mmCIF file of C-alpha atoms and ligand atoms in Angstrom:
data_model
loop_
_atom_site.group_PDB
_atom_site.id
_atom_site.type_symbol
_atom_site.label_atom_id
_atom_site.label_comp_id
_atom_site.label_asym_id
_atom_site.label_seq_id
_atom_site.Cartn_x
_atom_site.Cartn_y
_atom_site.Cartn_z
ATOM 1 C CA MET H 1 -1.029 17.268 -25.762
ATOM 2 C CA ILE H 2 2.674 18.348 -26.053
ATOM 3 C CA ILE H 3 5.017 15.767 -23.917
ATOM 4 C CA THR H 4 8.476 17.060 -22.972
ATOM 5 C CA SER H 5 11.145 16.748 -20.523
ATOM 6 C CA CYS H 6 13.598 18.765 -19.126
ATOM 7 C CA GLY H 7 16.457 16.118 -19.750
ATOM 8 C CA ASN H 8 15.521 13.327 -17.276
ATOM 9 C CA SER H 9 13.329 10.996 -18.117
ATOM 10 C CA GLN H 10 13.434 11.374 -21.919
ATOM 11 C CA ALA H 11 12.623 7.876 -22.645
ATOM 12 C CA LEU H 12 9.777 7.354 -20.651
ATOM 13 C CA ALA H 13 8.283 10.481 -21.679
ATOM 14 C CA LYS H 14 8.824 9.666 -25.556
ATOM 15 C CA ARG H 15 7.244 5.869 -24.556
ATOM 16 C CA VAL H 16 4.440 7.468 -22.897
ATOM 17 C CA ALA H 17 3.596 10.049 -25.680
ATOM 18 C CA LYS H 18 3.758 7.443 -28.079
ATOM 19 C CA LYS H 19 1.140 5.650 -26.120
ATOM 20 C CA LEU H 20 -1.047 8.312 -25.881
ATOM 21 C CA ARG H 21 -0.409 9.362 -29.412
ATOM 22 C CA ALA H 22 0.994 12.823 -28.702
ATOM 23 C CA SER H 23 3.755 14.570 -29.662
ATOM 24 C CA PHE H 24 7.020 14.607 -27.883
ATOM 25 C CA SER H 25 8.558 18.090 -28.681
ATOM 26 C CA PRO H 26 12.644 18.218 -26.848
ATOM 27 C CA LEU H 27 13.303 21.468 -25.237
ATOM 28 C CA THR H 28 16.385 23.451 -25.914
ATOM 29 C CA ILE H 29 18.395 24.198 -22.245
ATOM 30 C CA SER H 30 21.589 25.287 -22.345
ATOM 31 C CA ALA H 31 23.562 28.514 -20.611
ATOM 32 C CA PHE H 32 25.055 31.695 -21.559
ATOM 33 C CA PRO H 33 28.335 31.940 -21.392
ATOM 34 C CA ASP H 34 28.100 33.441 -17.984
ATOM 35 C CA GLY H 35 25.871 30.722 -16.688
ATOM 36 C CA ASP H 36 22.795 32.368 -16.940
ATOM 37 C CA ARG H 37 19.959 29.481 -17.873
ATOM 38 C CA TYR H 38 18.817 29.472 -21.173
ATOM 39 C CA LEU H 39 15.559 27.585 -22.222
ATOM 40 C CA LYS H 40 13.394 27.365 -25.373
ATOM 41 C CA TRP H 41 10.381 25.461 -26.439
ATOM 42 C CA ASN H 42 10.826 24.273 -30.221
ATOM 43 C CA THR H 43 7.511 23.779 -31.119
ATOM 44 C CA PRO H 44 4.108 26.513 -30.552
ATOM 45 C CA VAL H 45 2.287 25.536 -27.310
ATOM 46 C CA LYS H 46 -0.609 27.922 -27.788
ATOM 47 C CA GLY H 47 -3.777 26.998 -26.653
ATOM 48 C CA LYS H 48 -2.332 23.449 -25.852
ATOM 49 C CA LYS H 49 -2.179 21.085 -22.893
ATOM 50 C CA VAL H 50 1.569 20.933 -21.778
ATOM 51 C CA VAL H 51 2.821 17.735 -20.396
ATOM 52 C CA ILE H 52 6.442 17.955 -18.692
ATOM 53 C CA LEU H 53 7.327 14.512 -17.577
ATOM 54 C CA HIS H 54 10.726 15.008 -15.628
ATOM 55 C CA SER H 55 12.020 12.977 -12.833
ATOM 56 C CA PHE H 56 13.990 14.855 -10.365
ATOM 57 C CA GLN H 57 16.607 12.781 -9.983
ATOM 58 C CA PRO H 58 19.823 13.073 -10.835
ATOM 59 C CA HIS H 59 20.609 16.691 -10.420
ATOM 60 C CA PRO H 60 17.600 17.689 -8.408
ATOM 61 C CA ASN H 61 18.211 21.569 -8.081
ATOM 62 C CA GLU H 62 18.869 21.677 -11.493
ATOM 63 C CA SER H 63 15.900 19.601 -12.229
ATOM 64 C CA LEU H 64 13.421 22.191 -10.331
ATOM 65 C CA TRP H 65 14.944 25.256 -11.992
ATOM 66 C CA ASN H 66 14.427 23.727 -15.195
ATOM 67 C CA VAL H 67 10.952 22.937 -14.630
ATOM 68 C CA ILE H 68 10.258 26.489 -13.057
ATOM 69 C CA TRP H 69 11.909 28.022 -16.729
ATOM 70 C CA ALA H 70 10.036 25.333 -18.866
ATOM 71 C CA ALA H 71 6.429 25.773 -16.988
ATOM 72 C CA GLU H 72 6.469 29.561 -16.893
ATOM 73 C CA THR H 73 7.611 30.030 -20.307
ATOM 74 C CA ALA H 74 4.856 27.761 -21.420
ATOM 75 C CA LYS H 75 2.403 29.746 -19.990
ATOM 76 C CA ASP H 76 3.816 32.671 -20.880
ATOM 77 C CA LEU H 77 3.145 31.710 -24.389
ATOM 78 C CA GLY H 78 -0.141 30.508 -23.877
ATOM 79 C CA ALA H 79 -0.160 27.118 -22.687
ATOM 80 C CA ARG H 80 -3.793 26.151 -22.012
ATOM 81 C CA LYS H 81 -2.896 23.827 -19.201
ATOM 82 C CA VAL H 82 0.693 22.906 -17.657
ATOM 83 C CA ILE H 83 0.853 19.779 -16.078
ATOM 84 C CA LEU H 84 3.956 17.977 -14.195
ATOM 85 C CA VAL H 85 4.699 14.499 -14.242
ATOM 86 C CA ALA H 86 7.426 13.999 -11.875
ATOM 87 C CA PRO H 87 7.765 10.461 -11.602
ATOM 88 C CA TYR H 88 9.892 10.988 -8.624
ATOM 89 C CA LEU H 89 9.528 14.192 -6.387
ATOM 90 C CA ALA H 90 12.728 15.318 -4.475
ATOM 91 C CA TYR H 91 12.767 17.531 -1.631
ATOM 92 C CA MET H 92 9.671 15.321 -0.051
ATOM 93 C CA ARG H 93 11.865 14.274 2.899
ATOM 94 C CA GLN H 94 12.592 17.362 4.432
ATOM 95 C CA ASP H 95 9.187 17.850 5.796
ATOM 96 C CA ILE H 96 10.072 19.692 8.921
ATOM 97 C CA ARG H 97 12.885 21.804 10.501
ATOM 98 C CA PHE H 98 14.701 18.875 12.280
ATOM 99 C CA HIS H 99 17.297 21.517 13.573
ATOM 100 C CA PRO H 100 16.342 25.101 14.324
ATOM 101 C CA GLY H 101 16.972 27.575 11.246
ATOM 102 C CA GLU H 102 16.710 24.768 8.515
ATOM 103 C CA ALA H 103 14.678 25.275 5.394
ATOM 104 C CA VAL H 104 11.552 23.060 5.094
ATOM 105 C CA SER H 105 12.218 22.361 1.881
ATOM 106 C CA SER H 106 9.297 20.755 0.587
ATOM 107 C CA ARG H 107 7.199 23.632 1.275
ATOM 108 C CA ILE H 108 9.562 25.665 -0.717
ATOM 109 C CA MET H 109 9.614 23.596 -3.781
ATOM 110 C CA ALA H 110 5.847 23.224 -3.642
ATOM 111 C CA LYS H 111 5.387 26.715 -3.500
ATOM 112 C CA HIS H 112 7.449 27.187 -6.533
ATOM 113 C CA LEU H 113 5.327 24.416 -8.640
ATOM 114 C CA ASN H 114 2.285 25.833 -7.275
ATOM 115 C CA ALA H 115 2.895 28.985 -8.817
ATOM 116 C CA CYS H 116 3.537 27.590 -12.168
ATOM 117 C CA THR H 117 1.798 24.476 -13.082
ATOM 118 C CA ASP H 118 -2.028 23.708 -12.751
ATOM 119 C CA LYS H 119 -1.548 20.160 -11.752
ATOM 120 C CA ILE H 120 1.173 17.850 -10.387
ATOM 121 C CA ILE H 121 1.393 13.913 -10.834
ATOM 122 C CA THR H 122 4.093 11.620 -9.017
ATOM 123 C CA ILE H 123 4.304 8.432 -7.969
ATOM 124 C CA ASP H 124 4.652 7.095 -4.722
ATOM 125 C CA PRO H 125 6.032 10.446 -3.145
ATOM 126 C CA HIS H 126 7.668 10.325 0.177
ATOM 127 C CA LEU H 127 4.517 11.502 2.550
ATOM 128 C CA HIS H 128 5.638 10.776 6.087
ATOM 129 C CA ARG H 129 4.682 13.688 8.219
ATOM 130 C CA TYR H 130 2.136 14.887 5.411
ATOM 131 C CA LYS H 131 -0.970 12.707 4.967
ATOM 132 C CA SER H 132 -1.331 13.990 1.826
ATOM 133 C CA LEU H 133 0.292 16.138 -0.923
ATOM 134 C CA LYS H 134 -2.699 18.871 -0.476
ATOM 135 C CA ASP H 135 -0.788 19.571 2.568
ATOM 136 C CA ILE H 136 1.536 21.385 0.200
ATOM 137 C CA PHE H 137 0.235 21.513 -2.784
ATOM 138 C CA SER H 138 -2.610 24.032 -3.816
ATOM 139 C CA ILE H 139 -2.950 22.647 -7.425
ATOM 140 C CA ALA H 140 -4.150 19.589 -8.273
ATOM 141 C CA ALA H 141 -2.173 16.809 -6.863
ATOM 142 C CA VAL H 142 -2.309 13.140 -7.808
ATOM 143 C CA SER H 143 -0.105 10.740 -5.974
ATOM 144 C CA ILE H 144 -0.242 6.947 -8.044
ATOM 145 C CA THR H 145 1.185 4.130 -6.428
ATOM 146 C CA ALA H 146 3.484 1.456 -8.339
ATOM 147 C CA ASN H 147 2.536 -1.124 -5.218
ATOM 148 C CA GLN H 148 0.480 -3.256 -7.681
ATOM 149 C CA LEU H 149 2.733 -3.458 -10.377
ATOM 150 C CA ILE H 150 5.632 -4.596 -8.048
ATOM 151 C CA GLY H 151 3.460 -6.990 -6.157
ATOM 152 C CA GLN H 152 2.780 -8.650 -9.560
ATOM 153 C CA TYR H 153 6.358 -8.517 -10.368
ATOM 154 C CA ILE H 154 7.004 -10.288 -6.911
ATOM 155 C CA LYS H 155 4.227 -12.803 -7.860
ATOM 156 C CA ARG H 156 5.710 -13.694 -11.055
ATOM 157 C CA ARG H 157 9.627 -14.211 -10.331
ATOM 158 C CA ILE H 158 9.973 -14.886 -6.616
ATOM 159 C CA LYS H 159 9.271 -18.562 -5.141
ATOM 160 C CA ASN H 160 9.009 -18.463 -1.398
ATOM 161 C CA PRO H 161 8.708 -14.498 -0.441
ATOM 162 C CA VAL H 162 8.289 -12.529 2.759
ATOM 163 C CA ILE H 163 7.965 -8.957 2.837
ATOM 164 C CA ILE H 164 10.258 -6.724 5.148
ATOM 165 C CA GLY H 165 9.806 -2.688 5.355
ATOM 166 C CA PRO H 166 13.005 -1.127 6.619
ATOM 167 C CA ASP H 167 11.223 1.092 8.872
ATOM 168 C CA TRP H 168 7.795 2.227 10.148
ATOM 169 C CA GLU H 169 6.757 4.698 7.204
ATOM 170 C CA SER H 170 7.281 1.602 4.541
ATOM 171 C CA TYR H 171 4.057 -0.108 5.849
ATOM 172 C CA GLN H 172 2.271 1.946 3.004
ATOM 173 C CA TRP H 173 4.672 -0.274 0.802
ATOM 174 C CA ALA H 174 5.045 -3.562 2.600
ATOM 175 C CA GLU H 175 1.593 -3.677 3.996
ATOM 176 C CA VAL H 176 -0.155 -3.784 0.407
ATOM 177 C CA ILE H 177 2.855 -5.299 -1.828
ATOM 178 C CA ALA H 178 2.526 -8.650 0.933
ATOM 179 C CA ARG H 179 -1.483 -8.091 0.661
ATOM 180 C CA GLU H 180 -1.057 -8.291 -3.576
ATOM 181 C CA VAL H 181 1.640 -11.127 -2.911
ATOM 182 C CA GLY H 182 -0.320 -13.054 -0.597
ATOM 183 C CA CYS H 183 2.461 -13.229 1.483
ATOM 184 C CA GLY H 184 3.932 -12.740 5.469
ATOM 185 C CA HIS H 185 5.344 -9.802 5.960
ATOM 186 C CA THR H 186 7.092 -7.435 9.337
ATOM 187 C CA VAL H 187 8.168 -3.567 9.202
ATOM 188 C CA LEU H 188 11.460 -2.762 11.159
ATOM 189 C CA GLU H 189 11.881 -0.035 14.010
ATOM 190 C CA LYS H 190 14.467 2.247 12.251
ATOM 191 C CA THR H 191 16.428 4.743 14.384
ATOM 192 C CA ARG H 192 18.363 7.259 12.270
ATOM 193 C CA PHE H 193 21.335 9.138 13.576
ATOM 194 C CA SER H 194 22.389 10.664 10.311
ATOM 195 C CA SER H 195 22.101 11.088 6.784
ATOM 196 C CA ARG H 196 24.227 7.791 6.592
ATOM 197 C CA HIS H 197 23.939 6.021 9.545
ATOM 198 C CA VAL H 198 20.433 3.989 10.611
ATOM 199 C CA LYS H 199 20.159 1.096 13.244
ATOM 200 C CA SER H 200 17.101 -0.860 12.813
ATOM 201 C CA LYS H 201 15.593 -3.431 14.875
ATOM 202 C CA MET H 202 12.971 -6.253 14.108
ATOM 203 C CA THR H 203 10.136 -5.610 16.874
ATOM 204 C CA LYS H 204 7.174 -7.863 15.412
ATOM 205 C CA GLN H 205 9.314 -11.369 14.785
ATOM 206 C CA ILE H 206 8.695 -13.326 11.564
ATOM 207 C CA VAL H 207 10.320 -16.528 10.335
ATOM 208 C CA LEU H 208 12.970 -15.675 7.506
ATOM 209 C CA LYS H 209 14.815 -19.113 7.662
ATOM 210 C CA ASP H 210 14.920 -20.292 4.051
ATOM 211 C CA LYS H 211 12.779 -17.685 2.528
ATOM 212 C CA ASP H 212 13.487 -15.206 -0.382
ATOM 213 C CA VAL H 213 13.288 -11.886 1.700
ATOM 214 C CA ILE H 214 12.030 -8.607 -0.216
ATOM 215 C CA ILE H 215 12.985 -5.651 1.434
ATOM 216 C CA VAL H 216 10.662 -3.029 -0.069
ATOM 217 C CA ASP H 217 11.020 0.776 0.352
ATOM 218 C CA ASP H 218 10.450 4.118 -1.619
ATOM 219 C CA ILE H 219 13.577 5.156 -1.423
ATOM 220 C CA ILE H 220 16.708 3.886 -1.837
ATOM 221 C CA SER H 221 19.391 7.022 -1.443
ATOM 222 C CA THR H 222 22.414 6.001 0.403
ATOM 223 C CA GLY H 223 21.231 2.658 0.736
ATOM 224 C CA HIS H 224 22.251 2.038 4.395
ATOM 225 C CA THR H 225 18.456 1.841 5.242
ATOM 226 C CA MET H 226 18.339 -1.321 2.737
ATOM 227 C CA ILE H 227 21.797 -2.881 4.122
ATOM 228 C CA GLU H 228 20.625 -2.703 7.842
ATOM 229 C CA ALA H 229 17.595 -4.526 7.031
ATOM 230 C CA LEU H 230 19.770 -7.062 4.975
ATOM 231 C CA LYS H 231 21.446 -7.793 8.110
ATOM 232 C CA LYS H 232 18.639 -9.018 9.998
ATOM 233 C CA ALA H 233 17.474 -11.012 6.828
ATOM 234 C CA LYS H 234 21.474 -12.790 6.870
ATOM 235 C CA ALA H 235 21.146 -13.443 10.627
ATOM 236 C CA GLN H 236 17.869 -15.662 10.514
ATOM 237 C CA LYS H 237 19.633 -17.377 7.323
ATOM 238 C CA ALA H 238 17.056 -16.392 4.738
ATOM 239 C CA ARG H 239 17.849 -18.221 1.299
ATOM 240 C CA SER H 240 18.159 -15.164 -0.548
ATOM 241 C CA VAL H 241 17.149 -11.216 0.148
ATOM 242 C CA ILE H 242 16.276 -8.710 -2.603
ATOM 243 C CA GLY H 243 15.888 -5.100 -2.154
ATOM 244 C CA ILE H 244 13.141 -3.200 -4.212
ATOM 245 C CA GLY H 245 13.163 0.459 -4.532
ATOM 246 C CA VAL H 246 10.667 2.576 -6.128
ATOM 247 C CA HIS H 247 13.236 5.294 -6.505
ATOM 248 C CA GLY H 248 16.844 3.877 -6.855
ATOM 249 C CA LEU H 249 18.843 6.941 -6.494
ATOM 250 C CA PHE H 250 21.972 5.187 -5.175
ATOM 251 C CA VAL H 251 23.777 8.402 -4.329
ATOM 252 C CA GLU H 252 27.661 7.780 -2.791
ATOM 253 C CA ASN H 253 27.676 4.286 -4.452
ATOM 254 C CA GLY H 254 24.989 2.851 -2.941
ATOM 255 C CA LEU H 255 24.413 0.192 -5.286
ATOM 256 C CA GLY H 256 28.138 -0.927 -5.074
ATOM 257 C CA LYS H 257 27.602 -0.765 -1.041
ATOM 258 C CA MET H 258 24.277 -2.888 -1.500
ATOM 259 C CA LYS H 259 26.248 -5.304 -3.331
ATOM 260 C CA LYS H 260 28.950 -5.873 -1.455
ATOM 261 C CA ALA H 261 26.931 -6.321 1.526
ATOM 262 C CA GLY H 262 25.496 -9.748 0.113
ATOM 263 C CA PHE H 263 21.837 -8.423 -1.819
ATOM 264 C CA ASP H 264 21.074 -11.374 -4.365
ATOM 265 C CA GLN H 265 19.299 -8.805 -6.486
ATOM 266 C CA ILE H 266 18.455 -5.147 -6.198
ATOM 267 C CA ILE H 267 15.451 -3.963 -8.536
ATOM 268 C CA THR H 268 13.869 -0.520 -8.869
ATOM 269 C CA THR H 269 11.060 0.812 -11.035
ATOM 270 C CA ASN H 270 11.718 3.300 -14.250
ATOM 271 C CA CYS H 271 10.888 6.364 -11.739
ATOM 272 C CA ILE H 272 14.285 7.218 -12.055
ATOM 273 C CA GLU H 273 15.994 5.989 -15.335
ATOM 274 C CA HIS H 274 18.938 3.357 -13.939
ATOM 275 C CA ASN H 275 20.002 0.015 -14.802
ATOM 276 C CA THR H 276 18.466 -1.637 -12.086
ATOM 277 C CA ASN H 277 15.311 -0.769 -13.278
ATOM 278 C CA LYS H 278 13.106 -3.806 -14.076
ATOM 279 C CA ILE H 279 9.149 -2.286 -13.395
ATOM 280 C CA ASP H 280 7.774 -0.272 -15.553
ATOM 281 C CA ILE H 281 5.650 2.458 -14.313
ATOM 282 C CA ALA H 282 4.455 3.963 -18.025
ATOM 283 C CA PRO H 283 0.960 2.217 -17.708
ATOM 284 C CA LEU H 284 0.540 4.096 -14.768
ATOM 285 C CA LEU H 285 1.213 7.391 -16.135
ATOM 286 C CA VAL H 286 -0.533 6.577 -19.520
ATOM 287 C CA GLU H 287 -3.655 5.556 -17.579
ATOM 288 C CA GLU H 288 -3.724 8.920 -15.600
ATOM 289 C CA LEU H 289 -2.746 11.111 -18.625
ATOM 290 C CA LYS H 290 -5.603 9.604 -20.333
ATOM 291 C CA LYS H 291 -8.029 11.582 -18.487
ATOM 292 C CA GLU H 292 -6.019 14.962 -19.807
ATOM 293 C CA LYS H 293 -7.080 13.848 -23.483
HETATM 294 C C1 R5P P 301 13.253 7.239 4.335
HETATM 295 O O1 R5P P 301 12.379 7.043 5.392
HETATM 296 C C2 R5P P 301 12.927 6.590 3.383
HETATM 297 O O2 R5P P 301 11.960 5.996 3.129
HETATM 298 C C3 R5P P 301 14.023 5.738 3.199
HETATM 299 O O3 R5P P 301 14.200 4.750 3.714
HETATM 300 C C4 R5P P 301 15.402 6.601 2.970
HETATM 301 O O4 R5P P 301 15.488 7.877 2.347
HETATM 302 C C5 R5P P 301 16.610 5.595 2.534
HETATM 303 O O5 R5P P 301 17.823 6.390 2.655
HETATM 304 P P1 R5P P 301 19.052 5.274 2.226
HETATM 305 O O6 R5P P 301 19.103 4.970 1.274
HETATM 306 O O7 R5P P 301 19.711 6.831 2.614
HETATM 307 O O8 R5P P 301 19.285 4.603 4.029
#
C-alpha cells in the first residue's frame, strides 16, 4: 500500500502510513508557466493499492482537481485500487438547487470522484438532505464518525457538561455524544438567512445555568452558527461555553469572531489541520485502512 496526499493533511497521512507500516510517497504538484497543472507520482504504483489522504480544506476547488489528477494518473500507471481518504469532504452542503439555475455541487463532485477512484472514506460528512453517501457515490463509500472520540474527550476533561446542537441536523452529533458522555442535551432550531446570517432559538428547554455548555457541530465555517448558540448559553448564565467542531474551517476570521463573542475554548479534530486540533482521528483511519491491507 502506498499513501500520499495532495498537500493538505500531509502530517496525518505520514502518521497513518507509519502506523500501517505502509510507505508515504509525496507527489510533485506544480504548474507550468501558463498555469496548467503538473503532477507526478514519484514511486511506481503499478499493481499497488494507492491511498490519497487529503482533506478538502483549505482550497476546496484546487483540492478536487489535484485529487482527480492524482487518482487518474495512478490508474493510468496501473494502480490496482485507488482509495481516497478525505477526512473533510467539501461541497456537501450544496445538496439541492436552492435557487433556480444553481449547480448541485455535491453531485458534480461525486460524479468526478466516481469516475477516477474505487473507494472513498470520509469522516462525518455533511449529510443533511442525503440519507447516506450512497445517494451520490456509486463507488464504495465509507462514512466514519468521530462522535466516540469527541465523547471521550469531553468525559476526560469537562466537569459539568451539557451538550447543545446548534441546528436540527446536528442531532447526529449532539444526541450521540451526550449519550456517550452521559449528560443532557438539546438541539436548537436555526433559520439561515444567508451564508453569513443565521438566527437560532431553543425550543426544547434545558437548564444551562452554572453548566459547562458544549456546542457541537460537524462544520465550523464562518462561526456564526456557533456564536448564535453561544448567545443562548450566555443568556442562561452558563459557567463556561466550549465549541467543538469536527471540521474547523474558520473562514473569514471565524476563530477570531468566536473568541471575541466569548467562547472559553474552541476545539476541533484534525480532519482539517488547524491550531485548534485537540482530537486525533488517526486511529479511526488506521482501523478502516487495515481492512485494505
Ligand atoms: C450546516 O448546517 C452545518 O452543520 C454548520 O452548522 C454550518 O456549516 C456552520 O456554518 P457557519 O459556521 O458559517 O455558521
